[in-house]
XYZ file of C-alpha atoms in Angstrom:
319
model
C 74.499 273.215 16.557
C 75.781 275.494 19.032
C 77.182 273.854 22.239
C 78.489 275.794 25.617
C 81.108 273.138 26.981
C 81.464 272.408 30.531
C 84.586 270.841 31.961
C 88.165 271.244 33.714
C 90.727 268.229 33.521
C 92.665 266.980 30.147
C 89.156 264.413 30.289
C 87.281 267.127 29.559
C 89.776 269.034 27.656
C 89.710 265.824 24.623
C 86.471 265.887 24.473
C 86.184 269.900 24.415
C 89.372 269.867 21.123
C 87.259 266.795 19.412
C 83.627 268.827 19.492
C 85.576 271.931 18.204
C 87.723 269.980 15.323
C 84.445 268.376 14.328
C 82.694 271.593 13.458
C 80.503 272.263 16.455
C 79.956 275.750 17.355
C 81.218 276.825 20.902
C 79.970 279.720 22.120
C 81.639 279.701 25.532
C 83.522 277.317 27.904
C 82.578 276.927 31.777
C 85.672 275.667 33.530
C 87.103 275.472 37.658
C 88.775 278.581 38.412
C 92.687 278.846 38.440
C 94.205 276.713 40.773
C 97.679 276.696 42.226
C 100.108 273.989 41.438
C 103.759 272.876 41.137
C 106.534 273.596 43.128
C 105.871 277.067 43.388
C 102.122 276.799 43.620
C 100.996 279.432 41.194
C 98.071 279.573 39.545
C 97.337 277.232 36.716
C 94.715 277.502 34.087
C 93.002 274.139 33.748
C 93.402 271.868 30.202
C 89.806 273.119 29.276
C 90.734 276.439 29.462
C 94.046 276.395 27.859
C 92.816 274.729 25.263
C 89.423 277.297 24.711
C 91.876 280.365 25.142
C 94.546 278.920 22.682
C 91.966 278.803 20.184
C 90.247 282.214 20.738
C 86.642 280.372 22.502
C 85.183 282.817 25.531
C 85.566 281.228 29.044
C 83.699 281.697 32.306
C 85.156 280.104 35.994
C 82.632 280.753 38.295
C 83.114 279.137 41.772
C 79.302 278.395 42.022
C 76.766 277.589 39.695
C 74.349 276.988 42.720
C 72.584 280.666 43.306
C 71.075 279.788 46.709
C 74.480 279.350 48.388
C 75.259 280.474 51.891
C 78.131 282.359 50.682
C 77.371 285.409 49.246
C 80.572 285.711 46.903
C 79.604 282.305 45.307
C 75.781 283.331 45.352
C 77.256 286.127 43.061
C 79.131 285.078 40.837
C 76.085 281.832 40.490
C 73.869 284.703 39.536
C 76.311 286.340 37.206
C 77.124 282.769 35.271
C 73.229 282.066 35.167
C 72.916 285.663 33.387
C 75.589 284.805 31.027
C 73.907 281.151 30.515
C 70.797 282.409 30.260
C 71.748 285.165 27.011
C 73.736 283.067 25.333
C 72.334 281.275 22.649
C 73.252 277.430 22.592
C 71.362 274.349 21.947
C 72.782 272.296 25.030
C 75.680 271.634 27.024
C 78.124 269.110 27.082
C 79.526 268.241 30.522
C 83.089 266.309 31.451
C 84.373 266.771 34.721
C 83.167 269.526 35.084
C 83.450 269.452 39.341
C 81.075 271.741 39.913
C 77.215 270.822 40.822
C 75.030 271.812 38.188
C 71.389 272.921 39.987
C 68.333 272.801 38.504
C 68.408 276.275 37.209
C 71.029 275.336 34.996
C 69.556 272.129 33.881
C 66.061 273.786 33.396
C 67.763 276.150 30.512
C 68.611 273.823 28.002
C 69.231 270.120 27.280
C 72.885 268.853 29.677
C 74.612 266.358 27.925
C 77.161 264.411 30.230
C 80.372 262.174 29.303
C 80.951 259.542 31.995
C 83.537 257.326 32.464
C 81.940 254.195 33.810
C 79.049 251.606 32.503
C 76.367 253.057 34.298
C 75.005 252.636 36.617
C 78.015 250.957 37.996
C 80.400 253.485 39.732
C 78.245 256.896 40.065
C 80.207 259.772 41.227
C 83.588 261.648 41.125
C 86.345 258.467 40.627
C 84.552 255.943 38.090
C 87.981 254.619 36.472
C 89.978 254.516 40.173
C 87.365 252.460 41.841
C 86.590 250.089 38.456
C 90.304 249.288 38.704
C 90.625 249.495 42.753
C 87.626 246.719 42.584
C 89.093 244.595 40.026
C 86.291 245.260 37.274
C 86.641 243.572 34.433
C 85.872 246.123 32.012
C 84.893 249.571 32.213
C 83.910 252.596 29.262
C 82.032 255.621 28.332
C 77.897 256.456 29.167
C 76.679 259.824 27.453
C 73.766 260.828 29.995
C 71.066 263.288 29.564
C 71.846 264.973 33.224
C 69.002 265.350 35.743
C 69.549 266.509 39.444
C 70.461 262.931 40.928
C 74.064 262.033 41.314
C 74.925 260.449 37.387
C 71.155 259.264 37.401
C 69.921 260.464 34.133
C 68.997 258.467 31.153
C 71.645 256.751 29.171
C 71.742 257.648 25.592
C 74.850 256.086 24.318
C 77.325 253.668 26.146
C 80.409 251.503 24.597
C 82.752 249.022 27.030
C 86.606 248.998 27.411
C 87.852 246.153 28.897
C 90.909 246.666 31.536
C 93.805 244.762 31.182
C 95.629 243.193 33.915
C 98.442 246.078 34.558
C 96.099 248.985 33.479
C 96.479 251.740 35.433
C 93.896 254.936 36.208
C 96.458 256.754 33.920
C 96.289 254.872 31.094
C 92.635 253.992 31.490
C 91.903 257.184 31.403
C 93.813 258.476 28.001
C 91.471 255.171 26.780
C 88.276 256.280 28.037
C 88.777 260.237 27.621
C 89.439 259.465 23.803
C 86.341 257.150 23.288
C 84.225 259.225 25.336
C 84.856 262.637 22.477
C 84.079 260.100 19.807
C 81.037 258.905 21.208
C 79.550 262.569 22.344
C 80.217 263.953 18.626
C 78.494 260.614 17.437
C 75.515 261.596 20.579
C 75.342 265.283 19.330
C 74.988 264.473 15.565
C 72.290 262.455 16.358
C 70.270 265.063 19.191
C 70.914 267.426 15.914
C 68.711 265.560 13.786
C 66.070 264.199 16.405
C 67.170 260.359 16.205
C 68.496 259.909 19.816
C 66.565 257.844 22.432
C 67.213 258.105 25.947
C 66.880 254.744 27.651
C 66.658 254.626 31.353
C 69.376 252.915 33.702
C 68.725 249.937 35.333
C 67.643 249.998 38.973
C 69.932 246.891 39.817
C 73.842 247.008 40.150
C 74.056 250.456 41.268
C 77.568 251.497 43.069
C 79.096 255.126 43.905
C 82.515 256.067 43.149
C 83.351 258.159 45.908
C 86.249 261.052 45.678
C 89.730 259.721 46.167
C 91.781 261.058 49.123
C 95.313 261.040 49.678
C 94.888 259.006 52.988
C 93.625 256.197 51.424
C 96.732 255.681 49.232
C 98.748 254.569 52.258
C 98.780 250.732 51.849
C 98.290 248.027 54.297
C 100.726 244.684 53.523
C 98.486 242.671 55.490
C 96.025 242.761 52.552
C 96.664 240.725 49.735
C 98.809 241.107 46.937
C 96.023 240.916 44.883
C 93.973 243.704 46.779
C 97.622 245.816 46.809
C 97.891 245.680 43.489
C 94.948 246.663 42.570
C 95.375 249.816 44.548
C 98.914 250.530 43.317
C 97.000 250.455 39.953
C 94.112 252.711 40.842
C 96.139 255.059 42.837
C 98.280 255.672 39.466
C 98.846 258.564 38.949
C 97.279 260.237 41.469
C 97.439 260.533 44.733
C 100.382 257.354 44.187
C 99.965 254.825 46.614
C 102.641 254.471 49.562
C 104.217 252.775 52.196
C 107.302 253.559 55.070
C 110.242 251.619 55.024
C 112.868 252.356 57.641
C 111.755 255.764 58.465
C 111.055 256.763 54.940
C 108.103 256.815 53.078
C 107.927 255.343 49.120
C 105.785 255.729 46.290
C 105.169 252.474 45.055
C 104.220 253.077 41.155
C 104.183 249.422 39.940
C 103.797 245.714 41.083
C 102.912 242.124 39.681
C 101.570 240.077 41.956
C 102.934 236.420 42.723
C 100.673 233.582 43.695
C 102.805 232.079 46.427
C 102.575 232.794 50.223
C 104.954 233.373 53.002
C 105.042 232.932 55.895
C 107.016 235.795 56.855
C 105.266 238.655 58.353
C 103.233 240.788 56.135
C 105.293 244.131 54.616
C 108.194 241.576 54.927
C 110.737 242.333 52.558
C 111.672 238.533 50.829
C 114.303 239.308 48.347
C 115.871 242.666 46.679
C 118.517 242.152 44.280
C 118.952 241.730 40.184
C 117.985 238.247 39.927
C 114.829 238.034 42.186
C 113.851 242.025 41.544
C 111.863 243.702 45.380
C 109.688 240.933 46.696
C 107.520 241.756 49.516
C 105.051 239.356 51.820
C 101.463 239.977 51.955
C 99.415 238.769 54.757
C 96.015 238.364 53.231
C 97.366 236.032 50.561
C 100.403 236.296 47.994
C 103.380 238.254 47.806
C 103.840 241.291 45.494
C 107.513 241.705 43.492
C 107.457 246.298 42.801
C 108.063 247.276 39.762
C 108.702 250.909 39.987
C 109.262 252.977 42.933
C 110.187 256.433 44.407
C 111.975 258.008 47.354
C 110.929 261.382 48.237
C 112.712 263.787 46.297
C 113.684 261.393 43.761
C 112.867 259.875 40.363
C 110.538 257.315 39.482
C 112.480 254.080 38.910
C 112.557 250.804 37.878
C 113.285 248.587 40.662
C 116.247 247.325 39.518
C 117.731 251.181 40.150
C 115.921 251.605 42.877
C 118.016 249.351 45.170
C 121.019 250.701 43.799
C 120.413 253.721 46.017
C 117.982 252.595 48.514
C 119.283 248.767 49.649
C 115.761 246.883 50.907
C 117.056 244.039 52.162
C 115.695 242.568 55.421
C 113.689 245.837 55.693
C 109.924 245.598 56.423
C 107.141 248.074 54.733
C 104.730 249.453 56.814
């Protein structure tokens, strides 16, 4: 079965390495263009493509797929990718954050085959696992969808649960669901190769959109609760890393247990910051958080034990 692959982050780039290793034949890899990162912002090739150039499988980065775009660049290169689609021979595509929209002259070509992460149709959208966890869901996992033109509203033809534990982050959620999502669209694509798939429809109830994840929304607010803080510490790990100013200075908060008991200090308050007690802060909507692991700009990551060390918290207030 031949299979063009459509994706861009490591998600996609696991799922890409596990169609290839299990025998599938690639004919050619859509991915984001180059983008520029790290401290000297040049460009970077995404995972997908590193990995389809490291093993010798063609790659396309169009900026569009959408050929009736206002700009004519993108309406250009749309045109040139749907050429290339259209001449290739392939069976269907797989898609993995992909980030681009696919229209329905790309759908209309050949079967899409999509790799969510999120129990659909619970958390449609761009950031399934950071809103599961920013929500406190109980569980999350993997849908394989046969992609129409609504937002992740096609039929369901495979989906397996993952429950999140307690101090799961987005980061490790993700290495979860991006390695259980390859297994289950080799085990999806076996199947469409020997005409034994069914496609059931989602459910019209419990329908929620996971919207995209800006760095604004990282900045926390200590007259929440501990539980809703934590939640967000845990969802906004890795990225963007959720935050708050202390004195002037503004911390990435990486970690955090929260405790049951309430203060009645004000909210950001910091309660206690030494070795015995670890960083305590007061919430105001209920609880009090003790961080875990935090980080001054320019600095490490650390535990907060080290933290202190260099940064003294005591009778500071977050903000």
């Amino acid at each position: 079965m031949k299979i063009i692959f459509a994706g861009t982050p490591e998600f996609a780039a696991v799922a890409l390495q596990t169609l290839h290793e299990s025998g599938f034949d690639i004919p050619l890899v859509l991915t984001q263009p180059d983008r520029p990162a790290g401290r000297g912002m040049h460009l970077q090739p995404s995972a997908v493509k590193q990995y389809a150039t490291a093993n010798g499988i063609p790659v396309a980065q169009p900026l569009s797929l959408r050929m009736d775009s206002k700009d004519p660049l993108r309406a250009a290169e749309a045109k040139q990718a749907h050429e290339l689609l259209t001449s290739t021979d392939y069976d269907a595509m797989v898609v993995a954050a992909y980030g681009l929209i696919l229209p329905r002259s790309t759908l209309d070509i050949k079967p899409c085959i999509n790799i969510h992460g999120s129990l659909l149709p619970r958390w449609r959208g761009a950031a399934p696992i950071h809103r599961a966890i920013e929500a406190g869901d109980a569980e999350t996992g993997v849908t394989i969808m046969r992609m129409e033109e609504g937002l992740d509203t096609g039929p369901m033809l495979l989906i397996e649960r993952l429950p999140i534990g307690p101090h799961d982050t987005t980061g490790a959620v993700h290495d979860k669901l991006a390695a259980l999502g390859a297994k289950m669209v080799v085990k999806v694509m076996r199947k469409i190769e020997q005409g034994i798939y069914e496609a059931v429809p989602q459910p019209e109830n419990g329908v929620t959109y996971a919207a995209k994840i800006s760095k604004e929304e990282a900045a926390l607010d200590f007259n929440q609760s501990a539980r809703d803080i934590g939640r967000k510490i845990r969802a906004f790990n890795p990225f963007p890393g959720a935050h708050a100013d202390v004195n002037g200075v503004t911390i990435k908060l990486w970690g955090a247990e929260v405790l049951d008991a309430d203060s009645s200090a004000p909210a950001g308050q910091v309660l206690a910051a030494d070795a015995q007690h670890g960083i305590v802060v007061a919430c105001g909507g209920g609880g009090s958080l003790r961080l875990t692991e935090l980080q001054k700009p320019g600095g490490k990551r650390l535990a907060a034990s080290e933290f202190i060390k260099g940064f003294p918290l005591d009778g500071l207030r977050f903000a």
